[in-house]
Amino acid sequence: MFKSTSFPLFFLIFLTNQVSTQKTNVLINLNKTTSWGDKDLYTGFVNVTANSTAQVDLLNVYPNVSFIIFQVHSHSYNVTLYNNTYVKGSYVTGTNVGMYSSVKPKIDTFFIINPNTIDIKVLVSIHGYTTADPIPGGCNMEFSLPISPFLLSSYNNDTIMVDAAAAKDPMDINCNSIDKSFVNFYKMYLPERDFDADTYYMGIINMLTFDKIQDNGEYIPYTGLRMRRMLSAYPGTGAIYVAVAFSSKNTSAYSVYVPTYSYACDPFIEGGCEIMDDFFSQMLCASLTFVGLFVCFFGHRFFKTEMFLVGFVTGVVITYILISLMADLNRAALLGASVLSGVCFGSIWLLFWWFYGIPIFAVFLSTLNVGFLFAAIIYHGLPGGLTELELDLNFWTLFIFIMLLTALLLLSMTFLSNILCCAILGAYATVFPMDYYIGSNLRFIIINTVRRAIVPHFNMAVLSPPFQWKDAVIAALWIGLALSGFLVQHYHNRARPPFPPPPRSVRPVYEPRRRYGQISAPMMPVFAAPSERTPLLA
C-alpha cells in the first residue's frame, strides 16, 4: 500500500524540481553609442516562463562605460533579480528591481527568477555610466543590497512614500560626506483609472533616460526629507517615480535610479481602488447629486431649506475633522456621527433665522463655505516646496484669512452673493459624485484640505494633483452648472423680495384672554408691528 502511493508522490516532486530549475539564456550586446542625455545601452522585453529562471549574459560593452545599472520591470507580479551568486545580499525581489555591476574586471551575469505559476513579460533596461558619474544607491545604509540603485514606494489611504538610497560620488569612495552628490525626484502620471500593462510599460520607458525625464517628468520639490518624498495619494491614478543623482562639483555627471510606480491602491484585487467601500458612504455620495442640483437651481427660492443644508454641510465637515483628531473610527462610523452632528447644526442654524431673521448673518455661513472652497482650491493648486506653509500656524492663518476675506467681499452684495454661493456650492456637490465614479480627481480639492487637518505630517506632503482630460471635463461642467444656476435663480427671483420674512415675524399674535363676564369682540390675529429689529430687506 505504501509503495503504490509513494511512487507518484516522488515523481511529482521530481517533476516540480525539474520545472523550477528550467533556465533560458539571453545574450545582449551593449555596444550601443550613448549620449549625455541618453545613456541607455539596451531596452527590450524578455518573456520568462512560469517557475523558471532567465540567465542574461552581457557582451561587447561600450568602451567608455565604467559601470552599468541592470534593471527589470514587471507589472503585477514580483520577480527576483540576482547576479553571479544567489546568496543573501546579492538579490532583490519586487516589480521594479535593479542591480549595479562594474565593467572591470568582468561584468556580472544576471538571473531573473519568475516564481509565479504563469508566464510573464518583463522589461529589461541597461544603462551605462562613466567613471565621473555618481553611483546611484552607492551609499546605502537601509536597503537590502550594498549598492541599491532602485527606489522603494509605499502607500496608505492618504500618502505615498518614495525612498532612495544615497548616491556615492566617485571622489568619495568611503561615503564620508553626503554633500558631494544630491538627488532630485521626478514623477509622471499615467492616465486615470488605466491599469493596462501596456500603459504601464510605456510610462516606465518614458522615464528611463534623463532626456525623457525632462520631457515627461515633473520635478518633486524638496520638503525637508533628503532621500524621501511624501506625496498626496490619488487612488486609481498611477504614477511613475524616478530619481536622478548629480555630482555637486560636476553637474554634468549624473546617473538615473531604477524607476518605480504606484497606483496608491491595489487594482489587481476586486474593490482594491474603491475609496468608498461601504454602503453608507456610497449612498451619501450619490445623494449629493440631487441635493446639489436642488441648491444650485432653487437654493435661494427655498431659503429655509438652504439654511438647513448649509448648516448641515458645515456641521459634517467640522465634526469629521474633530472626531478624526480625537478618535480612531472606521469610515462608516465617522460619517454616521458627522451626519448626526450635521443635522443638529443645520437645525440650529435654521432656528437662528427663525428667531432673528437677519439676512447678512444668515448669508454669512454660505459665504464662509464658499471662502473655504476657494481657499481649498488655492491650496490644491499651490506648488510644493513652500517651506513657510509647512508650519501649521502659517498655513491655517493664511487659509482662514482667505476664507474671511472671500466671505466679507461677498457680503457687500447680500442678495446676489447668496444666489452665487448656492450656485457654486450646489454645482460642486453635483459634480462630486461624478468625479468619483469616472475616476477624475477634483474631489481632492476638499479631501486634501481635510487631510492637512487630520493626517499627521501631511504638511510635508507634495500635493501636485493630476489634471487630465477627465478633470478638465468635470471642471468645465462645474463652471457651467454654477453659471447656469446663478442665472436661473436670478431670473426666478426678479420682482420678488430679496429675502423671505422670518417665520417668527409673520406668525399670528392673539390678544390676551378677558375675564369672565366681559364683552369682547371675536379674537382676530394681530401681526407684529415693524420695529427697529425688523429686517430691512424683509
Coordinates of C-alpha atoms in Angstrom, one line a residue:
M1 CA 0.0 0.0 0.0
F2 CA 2.8 2.4 0.9
K3 CA 4.8 1.6 -2.3
S4 CA 1.9 2.2 -4.6
T5 CA 1.2 5.7 -3.2
S6 CA 4.8 6.9 -2.7
F7 CA 5.9 6.4 -6.3
P8 CA 3.5 9.1 -7.8
L9 CA 4.5 11.4 -4.9
F10 CA 8.2 11.1 -5.6
F11 CA 7.6 11.5 -9.3
L12 CA 5.6 14.7 -8.7
I13 CA 8.4 16.2 -6.5
F14 CA 11.0 15.3 -9.2
L15 CA 8.9 16.9 -11.9
T16 CA 8.4 20.0 -9.8
N17 CA 12.1 20.4 -9.2
Q18 CA 12.8 20.0 -12.9
V19 CA 10.3 22.7 -13.8
S20 CA 11.6 25.1 -11.1
T21 CA 15.1 24.8 -12.4
Q22 CA 14.3 25.5 -16.0
K23 CA 16.6 28.1 -17.5
T24 CA 16.6 30.2 -20.6
N25 CA 19.6 32.1 -21.8
V26 CA 19.5 35.6 -23.2
L27 CA 22.5 37.3 -24.8
I28 CA 22.6 41.1 -25.0
N29 CA 25.1 43.3 -26.9
L30 CA 26.0 46.5 -25.1
N31 CA 27.8 48.2 -28.0
K32 CA 25.2 51.0 -28.5
T33 CA 26.6 54.5 -28.6
T34 CA 25.3 56.7 -25.8
S35 CA 24.8 60.5 -25.4
W36 CA 24.8 62.8 -22.4
G37 CA 21.1 62.7 -22.0
D38 CA 20.5 59.1 -23.1
K39 CA 22.8 56.5 -21.5
D40 CA 20.5 53.6 -22.4
L41 CA 22.5 50.7 -23.8
Y42 CA 19.6 48.3 -24.2
T43 CA 15.9 48.3 -23.5
G44 CA 13.6 45.4 -24.5
F45 CA 11.2 42.8 -23.3
V46 CA 12.0 39.3 -22.1
N47 CA 9.5 36.5 -21.6
V48 CA 10.1 34.4 -18.6
T49 CA 8.1 31.2 -18.3
A50 CA 6.4 30.1 -15.1
N51 CA 8.7 28.8 -12.3
S52 CA 11.8 29.4 -14.3
T53 CA 15.0 31.5 -14.5
A54 CA 16.3 33.6 -17.3
Q55 CA 20.0 34.0 -17.5
V56 CA 21.2 37.2 -19.1
D57 CA 24.8 37.4 -20.4
L58 CA 26.2 40.8 -21.5
L59 CA 28.6 41.2 -24.3
N60 CA 30.7 43.9 -26.1
V61 CA 30.3 46.7 -23.6
Y62 CA 30.8 50.2 -25.0
P63 CA 34.4 51.3 -24.2
N64 CA 33.6 54.4 -22.3
V65 CA 31.3 52.6 -19.8
S66 CA 32.7 52.1 -16.3
F67 CA 29.7 50.6 -14.6
I68 CA 26.1 49.6 -15.6
I69 CA 22.7 49.6 -13.9
F70 CA 20.7 46.5 -14.8
Q71 CA 17.0 46.9 -14.2
V72 CA 13.9 44.7 -14.6
H73 CA 10.3 45.8 -14.5
S74 CA 7.2 43.7 -14.3
H75 CA 3.6 44.9 -14.0
S76 CA 1.7 43.0 -11.4
Y77 CA 3.9 40.0 -10.4
N78 CA 7.1 40.1 -8.3
V79 CA 10.4 38.8 -9.8
T80 CA 13.7 38.1 -8.2
L81 CA 16.9 39.5 -9.7
Y82 CA 20.4 38.3 -8.6
N83 CA 23.9 38.3 -10.1
N84 CA 26.6 35.6 -10.0
T85 CA 25.7 34.1 -6.7
Y86 CA 22.2 33.7 -5.2
V87 CA 23.1 34.4 -1.6
K88 CA 21.9 36.9 1.0
G89 CA 22.8 40.5 -0.1
S90 CA 23.1 39.6 -3.7
Y91 CA 19.4 39.5 -4.8
V92 CA 16.3 41.7 -4.7
T93 CA 12.7 40.9 -5.2
G94 CA 9.9 43.2 -6.4
T95 CA 8.2 44.7 -9.5
N96 CA 10.9 47.4 -10.2
V97 CA 14.3 46.0 -9.3
G98 CA 17.9 46.8 -10.4
M99 CA 21.5 46.0 -9.6
Y100 CA 24.9 47.6 -10.1
S101 CA 27.8 46.0 -11.8
S102 CA 31.3 47.2 -12.6
V103 CA 32.6 46.5 -16.0
K104 CA 36.1 45.6 -14.8
P105 CA 37.5 43.1 -14.2
K106 CA 34.4 41.3 -15.6
I107 CA 30.8 42.3 -15.9
D108 CA 28.3 40.3 -13.9
T109 CA 25.9 37.8 -15.3
F110 CA 22.3 38.4 -14.2
F111 CA 19.5 36.0 -13.4
I112 CA 15.7 36.7 -13.4
I113 CA 13.6 34.3 -11.4
N114 CA 9.9 34.1 -12.1
P115 CA 8.4 32.3 -9.0
N116 CA 4.9 32.7 -10.3
T117 CA 2.7 30.0 -11.8
I118 CA 2.1 31.9 -15.1
D119 CA 4.4 33.2 -17.8
I120 CA 5.2 36.9 -17.5
K121 CA 6.7 39.6 -19.7
V122 CA 9.4 41.8 -18.1
L123 CA 11.1 44.9 -19.4
V124 CA 14.9 44.8 -19.2
S125 CA 16.8 48.0 -19.4
I126 CA 20.6 48.5 -19.1
H127 CA 22.3 51.9 -18.7
G128 CA 26.0 52.6 -18.8
Y129 CA 27.9 55.3 -17.0
T130 CA 31.4 56.7 -16.9
T131 CA 33.9 57.0 -14.0
A132 CA 32.8 60.6 -13.4
D133 CA 29.1 59.7 -12.8
P134 CA 27.8 59.1 -9.3
I135 CA 26.8 55.6 -8.3
P136 CA 23.0 55.6 -7.5
G137 CA 22.4 54.0 -4.2
G138 CA 26.1 53.6 -3.6
C139 CA 26.0 55.0 0.0
N140 CA 23.1 52.7 1.0
M141 CA 22.5 52.1 4.7
E142 CA 19.0 50.8 4.7
F143 CA 18.1 48.8 1.6
S144 CA 18.8 45.1 1.0
L145 CA 21.8 45.4 -1.4
P146 CA 25.1 47.0 -0.5
I147 CA 24.6 49.2 -3.6
S148 CA 20.8 49.7 -4.2
P149 CA 20.1 51.7 -7.3
F150 CA 16.3 51.2 -7.1
L151 CA 13.5 53.1 -5.4
L152 CA 11.1 51.8 -2.8
S153 CA 7.5 53.1 -2.9
S154 CA 4.8 52.5 -0.3
Y155 CA 1.3 54.0 0.2
N156 CA -1.6 54.2 2.6
N157 CA -5.0 55.8 2.4
D158 CA -3.6 59.3 2.3
T159 CA 0.0 59.4 1.2
I160 CA 2.6 57.8 -1.0
M161 CA 6.3 57.5 0.2
V162 CA 9.1 57.2 -2.3
D163 CA 12.5 56.4 -0.8
A164 CA 16.0 56.2 -2.3
A165 CA 19.4 55.2 -1.0
A166 CA 22.1 58.0 -1.1
A167 CA 24.3 58.2 -4.1
K168 CA 28.1 57.8 -4.0
D169 CA 30.3 60.4 -5.6
P170 CA 33.3 58.8 -7.4
M171 CA 35.7 61.0 -5.4
D172 CA 34.2 59.8 -2.1
I173 CA 34.9 56.1 -2.0
N174 CA 34.0 55.6 1.6
C175 CA 30.9 57.8 1.7
N176 CA 32.4 60.2 4.2
S177 CA 30.2 63.0 3.1
I178 CA 26.6 63.1 1.7
D179 CA 27.1 66.6 0.3
K180 CA 29.2 65.6 -2.6
S181 CA 26.2 64.4 -4.5
F182 CA 22.5 65.3 -4.5
V183 CA 19.4 63.6 -5.7
N184 CA 16.3 65.1 -7.5
F185 CA 13.0 63.2 -7.7
Y186 CA 10.6 63.3 -10.6
K187 CA 7.1 61.8 -11.4
M188 CA 4.8 61.3 -14.3
Y189 CA 1.1 60.5 -14.0
L190 CA -0.4 57.7 -16.0
P191 CA -3.9 58.0 -17.4
E192 CA -6.6 58.0 -14.7
R193 CA -8.1 54.5 -14.0
D194 CA -5.9 52.9 -16.6
F195 CA -4.4 49.8 -15.2
D196 CA -3.4 48.2 -18.5
A197 CA 0.1 46.6 -18.7
D198 CA 1.0 48.4 -22.0
T199 CA 0.2 51.8 -20.5
Y200 CA 2.4 50.9 -17.5
Y201 CA 5.4 49.8 -19.6
M202 CA 5.1 52.9 -21.8
G203 CA 5.2 55.0 -18.7
I204 CA 8.3 53.3 -17.5
I205 CA 10.0 53.6 -20.9
N206 CA 9.2 57.3 -20.9
M207 CA 11.1 57.8 -17.6
L208 CA 14.2 55.7 -18.2
T209 CA 16.6 58.4 -19.5
F210 CA 17.3 61.9 -18.4
D211 CA 16.2 63.3 -21.7
K212 CA 12.8 61.6 -21.4
I213 CA 12.6 62.6 -17.7
Q214 CA 13.0 66.2 -18.7
D215 CA 10.3 65.9 -21.4
N216 CA 7.7 63.9 -19.5
G217 CA 8.5 64.2 -15.8
E218 CA 7.5 66.8 -13.2
Y219 CA 10.0 67.8 -10.5
I220 CA 9.1 66.8 -7.0
P221 CA 10.3 69.6 -4.7
Y222 CA 12.4 69.0 -1.5
T223 CA 10.3 69.2 1.6
G224 CA 12.9 68.6 4.4
L225 CA 13.3 64.9 3.7
R226 CA 16.6 64.4 1.8
M227 CA 16.1 60.9 0.4
R228 CA 12.4 60.6 0.8
R229 CA 9.4 62.3 -0.9
M230 CA 5.9 62.3 0.6
L231 CA 3.1 62.8 -1.9
S232 CA -0.7 63.1 -1.5
A233 CA -2.3 59.8 -2.7
Y234 CA -4.8 59.8 -5.6
P235 CA -6.1 56.2 -5.6
G236 CA -6.6 54.9 -9.1
T237 CA -4.3 57.3 -10.8
G238 CA -1.0 55.6 -11.5
A239 CA 2.3 57.5 -11.3
I240 CA 5.9 56.6 -12.3
Y241 CA 8.6 57.9 -9.9
V242 CA 12.3 58.2 -10.6
A243 CA 15.3 59.9 -9.0
V244 CA 18.4 61.3 -10.6
A245 CA 21.7 61.6 -8.8
F246 CA 24.0 64.6 -9.6
S247 CA 27.6 65.3 -8.6
S248 CA 27.8 68.5 -6.6
K249 CA 31.1 69.6 -8.2
N250 CA 30.3 68.5 -11.7
T251 CA 26.5 68.8 -12.5
S252 CA 27.1 67.3 -16.0
A253 CA 27.8 64.0 -14.2
Y254 CA 24.7 62.2 -13.3
S255 CA 23.0 58.8 -13.0
V256 CA 19.4 57.6 -13.1
Y257 CA 17.9 55.4 -10.5
V258 CA 15.6 52.5 -11.4
P259 CA 12.0 53.9 -11.7
T260 CA 9.2 52.7 -9.6
Y261 CA 5.4 53.1 -9.7
S262 CA 2.3 53.2 -7.6
Y263 CA -1.5 53.4 -8.1
A264 CA -2.0 54.3 -4.4
C265 CA -4.2 51.2 -4.2
D266 CA -4.2 47.6 -5.4
P267 CA -6.1 47.4 -8.7
F268 CA -5.5 43.7 -9.1
I269 CA -8.0 42.7 -6.4
E270 CA -11.7 43.4 -6.6
G271 CA -12.6 46.7 -5.0
G272 CA -8.9 47.5 -4.3
C273 CA -9.2 51.0 -5.5
E274 CA -12.6 51.9 -4.1
I275 CA -12.3 54.7 -1.6
M276 CA -16.0 54.4 -0.5
D277 CA -16.2 50.7 0.1
D278 CA -19.2 50.7 2.4
F279 CA -22.9 51.2 1.5
F280 CA -23.5 54.2 3.7
S281 CA -20.6 56.2 2.1
Q282 CA -21.8 55.3 -1.4
M283 CA -25.4 56.4 -0.7
L284 CA -24.2 59.6 0.9
C285 CA -22.1 60.3 -2.1
A286 CA -24.9 59.5 -4.6
S287 CA -27.3 61.8 -2.8
L288 CA -25.0 64.7 -3.2
T289 CA -26.0 64.9 -6.9
F290 CA -29.7 65.5 -6.2
V291 CA -29.1 67.8 -3.2
G292 CA -26.5 69.8 -5.3
L293 CA -28.9 70.2 -8.2
F294 CA -31.6 71.5 -5.9
V295 CA -29.3 74.0 -4.2
C296 CA -27.7 75.1 -7.5
F297 CA -31.0 76.0 -9.2
F298 CA -33.5 76.5 -6.3
G299 CA -31.5 77.2 -3.2
H300 CA -32.3 80.9 -2.7
R301 CA -36.0 80.4 -3.6
F302 CA -36.3 77.8 -0.8
F303 CA -34.4 79.9 1.6
K304 CA -35.1 78.0 4.9
T305 CA -34.2 74.7 3.2
E306 CA -30.9 76.3 2.1
M307 CA -30.2 77.5 5.6
F308 CA -30.6 73.9 6.9
L309 CA -28.4 72.4 4.2
V310 CA -25.6 74.9 4.6
G311 CA -25.6 74.4 8.3
F312 CA -25.7 70.6 7.8
V313 CA -22.7 70.6 5.5
T314 CA -20.7 72.9 7.8
G315 CA -21.5 70.6 10.8
V316 CA -20.5 67.5 8.9
V317 CA -17.1 68.9 7.9
I318 CA -16.3 70.3 11.4
T319 CA -17.4 67.1 13.2
Y320 CA -15.5 64.9 10.8
I321 CA -12.3 66.8 11.4
L322 CA -12.7 67.0 15.2
I323 CA -13.6 63.3 15.7
S324 CA -10.8 62.2 13.4
L325 CA -8.4 64.1 15.6
M326 CA -9.8 62.7 18.8
A327 CA -10.6 59.1 18.0
D328 CA -9.8 56.3 15.5
L329 CA -13.0 55.2 13.9
N330 CA -13.8 53.4 10.7
R331 CA -15.2 55.5 7.9
A332 CA -18.8 54.4 8.2
A333 CA -18.9 55.2 12.0
L334 CA -17.2 58.5 11.4
L335 CA -19.6 59.5 8.6
G336 CA -22.6 58.4 10.7
A337 CA -21.5 60.6 13.6
S338 CA -20.8 63.5 11.3
V339 CA -24.2 63.3 9.7
L340 CA -26.0 63.3 13.0
S341 CA -24.0 66.3 14.1
G342 CA -24.7 68.0 10.8
V343 CA -28.5 67.5 11.3
C344 CA -28.2 69.2 14.7
F345 CA -26.0 72.0 13.3
G346 CA -28.4 72.6 10.4
S347 CA -31.4 72.7 12.8
I348 CA -29.6 75.3 15.0
W349 CA -28.8 77.4 12.0
L350 CA -32.4 77.3 10.8
L351 CA -33.6 78.3 14.2
F352 CA -31.3 81.3 14.2
W353 CA -33.0 82.5 11.0
W354 CA -36.4 81.6 12.5
F355 CA -36.0 83.8 15.6
Y356 CA -33.8 86.6 14.3
G357 CA -34.1 86.8 10.6
I358 CA -31.1 88.9 9.9
P359 CA -30.1 88.3 6.3
I360 CA -26.5 89.4 6.5
F361 CA -25.8 86.9 9.3
A362 CA -27.8 84.1 7.6
V363 CA -25.8 84.5 4.4
F364 CA -22.5 84.8 6.2
L365 CA -22.3 81.0 6.7
S366 CA -22.9 80.4 3.0
T367 CA -20.1 82.9 2.1
L368 CA -17.8 81.2 4.6
N369 CA -18.4 77.9 2.9
V370 CA -17.5 79.4 -0.5
G371 CA -14.4 81.0 1.2
F372 CA -13.4 77.6 2.5
L373 CA -13.8 76.1 -1.0
F374 CA -11.8 79.0 -2.6
A375 CA -9.0 78.6 -0.1
A376 CA -9.0 74.8 -0.7
I377 CA -8.7 75.4 -4.4
I378 CA -5.7 77.7 -3.8
Y379 CA -4.1 75.0 -1.6
H380 CA -4.8 72.3 -4.1
G381 CA -3.1 74.2 -6.8
L382 CA -0.1 75.6 -4.9
P383 CA 3.3 74.3 -6.0
G384 CA 5.1 72.1 -3.4
G385 CA 8.3 73.1 -1.6
L386 CA 6.9 76.3 0.1
T387 CA 8.7 75.8 3.4
E388 CA 6.8 78.7 5.0
L389 CA 3.5 76.9 4.6
E390 CA 4.8 73.7 6.1
L391 CA 4.3 75.3 9.5
D392 CA 0.7 74.7 10.6
L393 CA 0.4 78.2 12.2
N394 CA 1.4 79.9 8.9
F395 CA -0.8 77.7 6.8
W396 CA -4.0 77.9 8.8
T397 CA -3.6 81.6 9.4
L398 CA -3.4 82.2 5.6
F399 CA -6.2 79.7 5.0
I400 CA -8.6 81.4 7.4
F401 CA -7.6 84.8 6.1
I402 CA -8.6 83.8 2.6
M403 CA -11.9 82.4 3.9
L404 CA -12.8 85.5 5.8
L405 CA -11.7 87.9 3.0
T406 CA -13.8 86.0 0.5
A407 CA -16.8 86.0 2.8
L408 CA -16.6 89.7 3.6
L409 CA -16.2 90.6 -0.1
L410 CA -19.3 88.6 -0.9
L411 CA -21.3 90.1 1.9
S412 CA -21.2 93.5 0.3
M413 CA -24.0 92.3 -2.0
T414 CA -26.1 90.1 0.2
F415 CA -28.8 89.1 -2.2
L416 CA -26.6 88.3 -5.2
S417 CA -23.9 86.7 -3.1
N418 CA -26.4 84.2 -1.6
I419 CA -27.5 83.2 -5.1
L420 CA -23.9 82.9 -6.2
C421 CA -23.0 80.8 -3.2
C422 CA -25.9 78.5 -3.8
A423 CA -24.8 78.1 -7.5
I424 CA -21.1 77.4 -6.7
L425 CA -21.7 75.1 -3.7
G426 CA -24.6 73.3 -5.4
A427 CA -22.6 72.8 -8.6
Y428 CA -19.6 71.4 -6.7
A429 CA -21.9 69.0 -4.8
T430 CA -23.4 67.9 -8.1
V431 CA -20.1 67.1 -9.8
F432 CA -18.5 65.5 -6.7
P433 CA -20.1 62.0 -7.2
M434 CA -19.5 62.3 -11.0
D435 CA -15.8 62.9 -10.3
Y436 CA -15.7 59.9 -8.1
Y437 CA -17.4 57.5 -10.5
I438 CA -15.5 58.5 -13.6
G439 CA -12.1 58.5 -11.8
S440 CA -11.0 62.1 -12.0
N441 CA -9.6 64.0 -9.0
L442 CA -11.4 67.3 -8.4
R443 CA -12.9 65.8 -5.3
F444 CA -9.5 66.0 -3.7
I445 CA -9.8 69.8 -3.5
I446 CA -11.7 69.2 -0.3
I447 CA -10.1 65.9 0.7
N448 CA -6.6 67.3 0.6
T449 CA -7.6 70.1 3.0
V450 CA -9.2 67.7 5.4
R451 CA -6.1 65.5 5.2
R452 CA -4.0 68.6 6.1
A453 CA -6.1 69.0 9.2
I454 CA -6.2 65.3 10.4
V455 CA -3.3 63.3 8.9
P456 CA 0.0 63.5 10.8
H457 CA 2.9 65.1 8.9
F458 CA 0.8 65.8 5.9
N459 CA 2.3 69.3 6.0
M460 CA 5.4 67.6 4.4
A461 CA 3.3 66.1 1.5
V462 CA 3.5 67.5 -2.0
L463 CA 0.0 67.7 -3.5
S464 CA 0.8 68.2 -7.2
P465 CA -2.6 66.9 -8.3
P466 CA -3.1 65.4 -11.8
F467 CA -5.1 67.4 -14.3
Q468 CA -6.1 65.3 -17.3
W469 CA -9.0 65.3 -19.7
K470 CA -11.4 63.9 -17.2
D471 CA -10.5 66.6 -14.7
A472 CA -11.0 69.2 -17.5
V473 CA -14.4 67.9 -18.3
I474 CA -15.5 67.9 -14.6
A475 CA -14.1 71.4 -14.1
A476 CA -16.0 72.7 -17.2
L477 CA -19.2 71.0 -16.0
W478 CA -18.7 72.6 -12.6
I479 CA -18.3 76.1 -14.1
G480 CA -21.2 75.6 -16.5
L481 CA -23.6 74.4 -13.7
A482 CA -22.5 77.3 -11.5
L483 CA -23.1 79.9 -14.2
S484 CA -26.5 78.5 -15.3
G485 CA -27.6 78.1 -11.6
F486 CA -26.8 81.7 -10.9
L487 CA -28.7 82.9 -14.0
V488 CA -31.7 80.7 -13.4
Q489 CA -32.0 81.7 -9.8
H490 CA -31.5 85.4 -10.6
Y491 CA -34.3 85.2 -13.2
H492 CA -36.7 83.4 -11.0
N493 CA -36.3 85.9 -8.1
R494 CA -36.8 89.0 -10.2
A495 CA -39.6 91.3 -8.8
R496 CA -39.6 89.3 -5.6
P497 CA -38.4 90.5 -2.1
P498 CA -34.7 89.8 -1.8
F499 CA -35.3 87.5 1.3
P500 CA -38.4 86.0 2.7
P501 CA -39.5 87.3 6.1
P502 CA -38.5 85.0 9.0
P503 CA -41.4 82.9 10.3
R504 CA -41.4 84.5 13.7
S505 CA -42.2 87.9 12.3
V506 CA -45.3 86.8 10.5
R507 CA -46.8 84.3 12.9
P508 CA -50.2 85.5 14.4
V509 CA -50.2 87.1 17.9
Y510 CA -53.5 86.8 19.8
E511 CA -54.9 89.2 22.4
P512 CA -54.9 88.0 26.0
R513 CA -58.0 86.4 27.4
R514 CA -60.5 88.6 29.1
R515 CA -62.2 87.9 32.4
Y516 CA -65.5 86.1 32.7
G517 CA -68.4 88.4 32.0
Q518 CA -66.6 90.9 29.9
I519 CA -67.9 91.5 26.5
S520 CA -65.2 91.2 23.8
A521 CA -65.1 91.0 20.1
P522 CA -64.0 87.7 18.5
M523 CA -60.3 87.3 18.7
M524 CA -58.6 88.1 15.4
P525 CA -54.9 87.5 14.6
V526 CA -52.8 90.6 15.1
F527 CA -49.5 90.7 13.3
A528 CA -46.4 92.1 14.9
A529 CA -45.8 95.7 14.0
P530 CA -42.5 96.6 12.4
S531 CA -39.8 97.7 14.9
E532 CA -36.1 98.5 14.8
R533 CA -35.4 94.8 14.8
T534 CA -37.4 94.1 11.7
P535 CA -35.1 93.1 8.8
L536 CA -34.8 96.0 6.3
L537 CA -34.9 93.6 3.4
A538 CA -37.9 91.5 4.5

